[in-house]
């Protein structure tokens, strides 16, 4: 009776949800291929460890930036396509500060403020790094977050606020216009060239069965900063009156108005928190990868949207989890496909998970 009942349940599941069964088969094939590569020596545990660590770092940046985008959507009810350019603006402002402090007296001030535009000065020549120039890096992080906050508030007051009561499409198109304006303004000021920003940071090796996984000082800095800020957001939302007001407004804005919640104050707080996290994420992304270009935020934006949608639109924890999933997928997919298709693999995984769970991993948990 037990075997027949199990068979009946399995058959019913296969009929009702055949796509899940297909996904399970594909996953089994991929895992089998990976195990075969390990057994034959084509893939080493150290290679897997390096890719996992790289994916974790990438996922932390995406998740940190995704918090701001998720908060904007859940509280202000629109998808902000200028979010990626807030990332870039924060990065440029922060790195201009870092260059100025690290290179003052060693290079022209104008070249330092333009972050070495046109090859006028290089971060490697200034020996910029977390251990070699800690004051410059910490100041850059603070300025990146602060500038993104000011930019977010200014754009909201002058552009978004007058059209906030319009439909979502109007706000979305407006945000696209803001994105293009900011992006090409930064290209005009800082140039279109991609420049190196840091010296080679010291690293330590962790032995893993058949090789070594290297972790450098900038990886550790990113891990500490991202984890600390994520914990801070969690405590803010769960332990403070402002956090409770933000969650209430995300759940029902009309009810929040009736109950006397200062909605305009909540909106400002949303831009402050989201903008600050976005600016810091932009700076840390450049510190981690070591290069800076005017469209870095735009290229990262699609992955951030993927993470927010995957985690469940409006969920802070969903944005963090989605960021880690997207980051790990983009890095580890090179075990099976060429690296040129790594970003595409991240979107495929997003689509697949949404087909199984359409509302996202943390559906129904708005803001927190």
CSV table of N, CA and C in Angstrom, one decimal, residues 178-295:
chain,number,residue,atom,x,y,z
A,178,UNK,N,16.2,60.4,-16.0
A,178,UNK,CA,17.2,60.8,-15.0
A,178,UNK,C,18.5,59.9,-15.2
A,179,UNK,N,18.3,58.6,-15.4
A,179,UNK,CA,19.5,57.7,-15.6
A,179,UNK,C,20.4,58.2,-16.7
A,180,UNK,N,19.8,58.5,-17.9
A,180,UNK,CA,20.6,58.9,-19.0
A,180,UNK,C,21.3,60.2,-18.8
A,181,UNK,N,20.5,61.1,-18.2
A,181,UNK,CA,21.1,62.4,-17.9
A,181,UNK,C,22.3,62.3,-16.9
A,182,UNK,N,22.2,61.5,-15.9
A,182,UNK,CA,23.3,61.4,-14.9
A,182,UNK,C,24.5,60.6,-15.6
A,183,UNK,N,24.2,59.6,-16.4
A,183,UNK,CA,25.2,58.8,-17.0
A,183,UNK,C,26.1,59.6,-17.9
A,184,UNK,N,25.5,60.4,-18.8
A,184,UNK,CA,26.3,61.1,-19.7
A,184,UNK,C,26.9,62.4,-19.2
A,185,UNK,N,26.3,62.9,-18.1
A,185,UNK,CA,26.9,63.9,-17.3
A,185,UNK,C,28.3,63.4,-16.7
A,186,UNK,N,28.2,62.2,-16.2
A,186,UNK,CA,29.5,61.7,-15.6
A,186,UNK,C,30.5,61.3,-16.7
A,187,UNK,N,30.0,60.9,-17.8
A,187,UNK,CA,30.9,60.6,-18.9
A,187,UNK,C,31.6,62.0,-19.4
A,188,UNK,N,30.8,63.0,-19.4
A,188,UNK,CA,31.3,64.3,-19.8
A,188,UNK,C,32.4,64.8,-18.8
A,189,UNK,N,32.1,64.7,-17.6
A,189,UNK,CA,33.0,65.2,-16.5
A,189,UNK,C,34.2,64.3,-16.3
A,190,UNK,N,34.0,63.0,-16.2
A,190,UNK,CA,35.1,62.1,-15.9
A,190,UNK,C,35.7,61.4,-17.1
A,191,UNK,N,35.1,61.5,-18.2
A,191,UNK,CA,35.6,60.8,-19.4
A,191,UNK,C,35.0,59.4,-19.5
A,192,UNK,N,35.2,58.8,-20.7
A,192,UNK,CA,34.6,57.4,-20.9
A,192,UNK,C,35.6,56.3,-20.7
A,193,UNK,N,36.9,56.6,-20.4
A,193,UNK,CA,37.9,55.6,-20.3
A,193,UNK,C,37.7,54.8,-19.0
A,194,UNK,N,38.0,53.6,-19.0
A,194,UNK,CA,38.0,52.7,-17.8
A,194,UNK,C,39.4,52.8,-17.2
A,195,UNK,N,39.5,53.2,-15.9
A,195,UNK,CA,40.8,53.4,-15.3
A,195,UNK,C,40.9,52.5,-14.1
A,196,UNK,N,42.2,52.0,-13.9
A,196,UNK,CA,42.5,51.2,-12.7
A,196,UNK,C,42.5,52.1,-11.5
A,197,UNK,N,42.1,51.6,-10.3
A,197,UNK,CA,41.9,52.5,-9.2
A,197,UNK,C,42.8,52.1,-8.0
A,198,UNK,N,43.2,50.9,-7.9
A,198,UNK,CA,43.9,50.4,-6.7
A,198,UNK,C,45.2,49.7,-7.1
A,199,UNK,N,46.1,49.6,-6.1
A,199,UNK,CA,47.3,48.8,-6.2
A,199,UNK,C,46.9,47.4,-5.9
A,200,UNK,N,47.8,46.4,-6.2
A,200,UNK,CA,47.5,45.0,-5.9
A,200,UNK,C,47.5,44.8,-4.4
A,201,UNK,N,46.3,44.4,-3.8
A,201,UNK,CA,46.2,44.3,-2.4
A,201,UNK,C,46.9,43.0,-1.9
A,202,UNK,N,47.4,43.0,-0.7
A,202,UNK,CA,48.0,41.8,-0.1
A,202,UNK,C,46.9,40.7,0.1
A,203,UNK,N,47.3,39.5,0.0
A,203,UNK,CA,46.3,38.4,0.1
A,203,UNK,C,46.8,37.3,0.9
A,204,UNK,N,45.9,36.4,1.4
A,204,UNK,CA,46.3,35.2,2.1
A,204,UNK,C,45.7,34.0,1.4
A,205,UNK,N,46.4,32.9,1.4
A,205,UNK,CA,45.9,31.7,0.7
A,205,UNK,C,45.4,30.7,1.7
A,206,UNK,N,44.2,30.2,1.3
A,206,UNK,CA,43.6,29.1,2.1
A,206,UNK,C,43.7,27.8,1.4
A,207,UNK,N,44.4,26.8,1.9
A,207,UNK,CA,44.6,25.6,1.2
A,207,UNK,C,43.2,24.8,1.2
A,208,UNK,N,42.9,24.3,0.1
A,208,UNK,CA,41.6,23.5,-0.1
A,208,UNK,C,41.8,22.3,-0.9
A,209,UNK,N,42.1,21.2,-0.2
A,209,UNK,CA,42.3,19.8,-0.8
A,209,UNK,C,43.4,19.8,-1.8
A,210,UNK,N,43.2,20.4,-3.0
A,210,UNK,CA,44.1,20.3,-4.1
A,210,UNK,C,44.6,21.6,-4.6
A,211,UNK,N,44.5,22.7,-3.9
A,211,UNK,CA,45.0,23.9,-4.3
A,211,UNK,C,44.7,25.0,-3.3
A,212,UNK,N,44.9,26.3,-3.7
A,212,UNK,CA,44.8,27.4,-2.8
A,212,UNK,C,43.7,28.4,-3.3
A,213,UNK,N,42.9,28.9,-2.4
A,213,UNK,CA,42.0,29.9,-2.6
A,213,UNK,C,42.5,31.2,-2.0
A,214,UNK,N,42.7,32.2,-2.8
A,214,UNK,CA,43.3,33.5,-2.4
A,214,UNK,C,42.2,34.5,-2.0
A,215,UNK,N,42.4,35.1,-0.8
A,215,UNK,CA,41.5,36.1,-0.3
A,215,UNK,C,42.3,37.3,0.0
A,216,UNK,N,42.0,38.5,-0.6
A,216,UNK,CA,42.8,39.7,-0.4
A,216,UNK,C,42.1,40.6,0.6
A,217,UNK,N,42.8,41.7,0.9
A,217,UNK,CA,42.3,42.6,1.9
A,217,UNK,C,41.0,43.3,1.5
A,218,UNK,N,40.9,43.6,0.2
A,218,UNK,CA,39.7,44.2,-0.3
A,218,UNK,C,38.5,43.3,-0.2
A,219,UNK,N,38.7,42.0,-0.4
A,219,UNK,CA,37.6,41.1,-0.2
A,219,UNK,C,37.1,41.1,1.2
A,220,UNK,N,38.0,41.1,2.2
A,220,UNK,CA,37.6,41.2,3.6
A,220,UNK,C,36.9,42.5,3.9
A,221,UNK,N,37.4,43.6,3.4
A,221,UNK,CA,36.8,44.9,3.6
A,221,UNK,C,35.3,44.9,3.1
A,222,UNK,N,35.1,44.4,1.9
A,222,UNK,CA,33.8,44.3,1.3
A,222,UNK,C,32.9,43.4,2.2
A,223,UNK,N,33.4,42.3,2.6
A,223,UNK,CA,32.6,41.4,3.5
A,223,UNK,C,32.2,42.1,4.8
A,224,UNK,N,33.1,42.8,5.4
A,224,UNK,CA,32.8,43.4,6.7
A,224,UNK,C,31.8,44.6,6.5
A,225,UNK,N,32.1,45.4,5.5
A,225,UNK,CA,31.2,46.6,5.3
A,225,UNK,C,29.8,46.2,4.9
A,226,UNK,N,29.7,45.2,4.0
A,226,UNK,CA,28.4,44.8,3.5
A,226,UNK,C,27.6,44.1,4.6
A,227,UNK,N,28.2,43.2,5.3
A,227,UNK,CA,27.6,42.5,6.4
A,227,UNK,C,27.1,43.5,7.5
A,228,UNK,N,28.0,44.5,7.8
A,228,UNK,CA,27.6,45.4,8.9
A,228,UNK,C,26.5,46.3,8.5
A,229,UNK,N,26.4,46.8,7.2
A,229,UNK,CA,25.3,47.6,6.8
A,229,UNK,C,24.0,46.8,6.7
A,230,UNK,N,24.1,45.6,6.2
A,230,UNK,CA,22.9,44.7,6.2
A,230,UNK,C,22.3,44.5,7.6
A,231,UNK,N,23.2,44.2,8.5
A,231,UNK,CA,22.7,44.0,9.9
A,231,UNK,C,22.1,45.3,10.4
A,232,UNK,N,22.7,46.5,10.1
A,232,UNK,CA,22.2,47.8,10.5
A,232,UNK,C,20.8,48.0,10.0
A,233,UNK,N,20.6,47.7,8.7
A,233,UNK,CA,19.2,47.8,8.1
A,233,UNK,C,18.2,46.9,8.8
A,234,UNK,N,18.6,45.7,9.1
A,234,UNK,CA,17.7,44.8,9.8
A,234,UNK,C,17.3,45.3,11.1
A,235,UNK,N,18.3,45.8,11.9
A,235,UNK,CA,18.0,46.4,13.2
A,235,UNK,C,17.1,47.6,13.1
A,236,UNK,N,17.4,48.5,12.1
A,236,UNK,CA,16.6,49.7,11.9
A,236,UNK,C,15.1,49.3,11.6
A,237,UNK,N,14.9,48.3,10.8
A,237,UNK,CA,13.5,48.0,10.4
A,237,UNK,C,12.8,47.3,11.5
A,238,UNK,N,13.5,46.5,12.3
A,238,UNK,CA,12.8,45.7,13.3
A,238,UNK,C,12.8,46.3,14.7
A,239,UNK,N,13.7,47.3,15.0
A,239,UNK,CA,13.8,47.7,16.4
A,239,UNK,C,13.5,49.2,16.6
A,240,UNK,N,13.2,50.0,15.5
A,240,UNK,CA,13.0,51.4,15.7
A,240,UNK,C,11.6,51.8,15.2
A,241,UNK,N,11.2,53.0,15.7
A,241,UNK,CA,9.9,53.5,15.3
A,241,UNK,C,9.9,53.8,13.8
A,242,UNK,N,11.0,54.4,13.3
A,242,UNK,CA,11.1,54.7,11.9
A,242,UNK,C,10.9,53.4,11.0
A,243,UNK,N,11.6,52.3,11.5
A,243,UNK,CA,11.5,51.1,10.7
A,243,UNK,C,10.1,50.5,10.7
A,244,UNK,N,9.4,50.6,11.8
A,244,UNK,CA,8.0,50.2,11.9
A,244,UNK,C,7.1,51.0,11.0
A,245,UNK,N,7.4,52.4,10.9
A,245,UNK,CA,6.6,53.2,10.1
A,245,UNK,C,6.9,52.9,8.6
A,246,UNK,N,8.1,52.6,8.3
A,246,UNK,CA,8.4,52.2,6.9
A,246,UNK,C,7.7,50.9,6.5
A,247,UNK,N,7.7,50.0,7.4
A,247,UNK,CA,7.0,48.7,7.1
A,247,UNK,C,5.5,48.9,6.9
A,248,UNK,N,5.0,49.8,7.8
A,248,UNK,CA,3.5,50.1,7.7
A,248,UNK,C,3.2,50.7,6.4
A,249,UNK,N,4.0,51.7,6.0
A,249,UNK,CA,3.7,52.4,4.7
A,249,UNK,C,3.9,51.5,3.5
A,250,UNK,N,4.8,50.5,3.6
A,250,UNK,CA,5.0,49.6,2.5
A,250,UNK,C,3.8,48.7,2.4
A,251,UNK,N,3.2,48.3,3.6
A,251,UNK,CA,2.0,47.4,3.5
A,251,UNK,C,0.8,48.1,3.0
A,252,UNK,N,0.5,49.4,3.5
A,252,UNK,CA,-0.7,50.1,3.1
A,252,UNK,C,-0.5,51.6,3.3
A,253,UNK,N,-0.2,52.3,2.2
A,253,UNK,CA,0.1,53.7,2.4
A,253,UNK,C,-1.1,54.5,2.8
A,254,UNK,N,-2.3,54.2,2.3
A,254,UNK,CA,-3.5,54.9,2.7
A,254,UNK,C,-3.7,54.8,4.2
A,255,UNK,N,-3.6,53.5,4.7
A,255,UNK,CA,-3.8,53.3,6.1
A,255,UNK,C,-2.8,54.0,7.0
A,256,UNK,N,-1.5,54.1,6.5
A,256,UNK,CA,-0.5,54.8,7.2
A,256,UNK,C,-0.8,56.2,7.3
A,257,UNK,N,-1.4,56.8,6.3
A,257,UNK,CA,-1.8,58.2,6.3
A,257,UNK,C,-2.9,58.5,7.4
A,258,UNK,N,-3.8,57.6,7.4
A,258,UNK,CA,-5.0,57.7,8.4
A,258,UNK,C,-4.5,57.6,9.8
A,259,UNK,N,-3.5,56.7,10.0
A,259,UNK,CA,-3.1,56.5,11.4
A,259,UNK,C,-2.1,57.5,11.9
A,260,UNK,N,-1.8,58.5,11.0
A,260,UNK,CA,-0.9,59.6,11.5
A,260,UNK,C,0.6,59.4,11.2
A,261,UNK,N,1.0,58.4,10.5
A,261,UNK,CA,2.4,58.2,10.2
A,261,UNK,C,2.9,59.3,9.3
A,262,UNK,N,4.0,59.9,9.6
A,262,UNK,CA,4.5,61.0,8.8
A,262,UNK,C,5.1,60.5,7.5
A,263,UNK,N,4.3,60.3,6.5
A,263,UNK,CA,4.7,59.7,5.2
A,263,UNK,C,5.8,60.4,4.5
A,264,UNK,N,5.8,61.7,4.5
A,264,UNK,CA,6.9,62.5,3.9
A,264,UNK,C,8.2,62.2,4.5
A,265,UNK,N,8.2,62.1,5.9
A,265,UNK,CA,9.4,61.8,6.6
A,265,UNK,C,9.9,60.4,6.2
A,266,UNK,N,9.0,59.4,6.1
A,266,UNK,CA,9.3,58.1,5.7
A,266,UNK,C,9.9,58.1,4.3
A,267,UNK,N,9.4,58.8,3.4
A,267,UNK,CA,9.9,58.9,2.0
A,267,UNK,C,11.3,59.5,2.0
A,268,UNK,N,11.6,60.5,2.8
A,268,UNK,CA,12.9,61.0,2.9
A,268,UNK,C,13.9,60.0,3.5
A,269,UNK,N,13.4,59.3,4.5
A,269,UNK,CA,14.3,58.3,5.1
A,269,UNK,C,14.6,57.1,4.1
A,270,UNK,N,13.6,56.8,3.3
A,270,UNK,CA,13.8,55.8,2.3
A,270,UNK,C,14.9,56.2,1.3
A,271,UNK,N,14.9,57.5,0.9
A,271,UNK,CA,16.0,58.0,0.0
A,271,UNK,C,17.3,58.0,0.7
A,272,UNK,N,17.3,58.4,2.0
A,272,UNK,CA,18.5,58.5,2.7
A,272,UNK,C,19.2,57.1,2.9
A,273,UNK,N,18.4,56.2,3.4
A,273,UNK,CA,18.9,54.8,3.6
A,273,UNK,C,19.3,54.2,2.3
A,274,UNK,N,18.3,54.2,1.3
A,274,UNK,CA,18.6,53.6,0.0
A,274,UNK,C,19.8,54.2,-0.7
A,275,UNK,N,19.8,55.6,-0.7
A,275,UNK,CA,20.9,56.3,-1.4
A,275,UNK,C,22.2,56.0,-0.7
A,276,UNK,N,22.3,56.0,0.6
A,276,UNK,CA,23.5,55.7,1.3
A,276,UNK,C,24.1,54.3,1.0
A,277,UNK,N,23.2,53.3,1.1
A,277,UNK,CA,23.6,52.0,0.8
A,277,UNK,C,24.1,51.8,-0.7
A,278,UNK,N,23.4,52.5,-1.6
A,278,UNK,CA,23.7,52.4,-3.0
A,278,UNK,C,25.1,53.1,-3.3
A,279,UNK,N,25.4,54.2,-2.7
A,279,UNK,CA,26.7,54.9,-2.9
A,279,UNK,C,27.8,54.0,-2.3
A,280,UNK,N,27.6,53.5,-1.1
A,280,UNK,CA,28.6,52.6,-0.5
A,280,UNK,C,28.9,51.4,-1.4
A,281,UNK,N,27.8,50.8,-1.9
A,281,UNK,CA,27.9,49.6,-2.7
A,281,UNK,C,28.7,49.9,-4.0
A,282,UNK,N,28.5,51.1,-4.6
A,282,UNK,CA,29.2,51.5,-5.8
A,282,UNK,C,30.7,51.6,-5.4
A,283,UNK,N,31.1,52.2,-4.3
A,283,UNK,CA,32.5,52.4,-4.0
A,283,UNK,C,33.1,51.0,-3.7
A,284,UNK,N,32.4,50.2,-3.0
A,284,UNK,CA,33.0,48.9,-2.6
A,284,UNK,C,33.1,48.0,-3.8
A,285,UNK,N,32.2,48.1,-4.8
A,285,UNK,CA,32.3,47.4,-6.0
A,285,UNK,C,33.6,47.7,-6.8
A,286,UNK,N,33.9,49.0,-6.8
A,286,UNK,CA,35.1,49.4,-7.5
A,286,UNK,C,36.4,49.0,-6.7
A,287,UNK,N,36.3,49.1,-5.4
A,287,UNK,CA,37.4,48.7,-4.6
A,287,UNK,C,37.7,47.2,-4.8
A,288,UNK,N,36.6,46.4,-4.9
A,288,UNK,CA,36.8,45.0,-5.1
A,288,UNK,C,37.3,44.6,-6.5
A,289,UNK,N,36.8,45.2,-7.5
A,289,UNK,CA,37.2,44.8,-8.9
A,289,UNK,C,38.4,45.6,-9.4
A,290,UNK,N,38.7,46.8,-8.8
A,290,UNK,CA,39.9,47.5,-9.1
A,290,UNK,C,39.8,48.4,-10.4
A,291,UNK,N,38.7,48.5,-11.0
A,291,UNK,CA,38.6,49.4,-12.2
A,291,UNK,C,37.3,50.2,-12.1
A,292,UNK,N,37.3,51.4,-12.7
A,292,UNK,CA,36.1,52.3,-12.7
A,292,UNK,C,35.8,52.9,-14.0
A,293,UNK,N,34.5,52.8,-14.4
A,293,UNK,CA,34.0,53.3,-15.7
A,293,UNK,C,32.7,54.0,-15.5
A,294,UNK,N,32.3,54.9,-16.5
A,294,UNK,CA,31.1,55.7,-16.3
A,294,UNK,C,29.8,54.9,-16.4
A,295,UNK,N,29.9,53.7,-16.9
A,295,UNK,CA,28.6,52.9,-17.0
A,295,UNK,C,28.6,51.6,-16.1
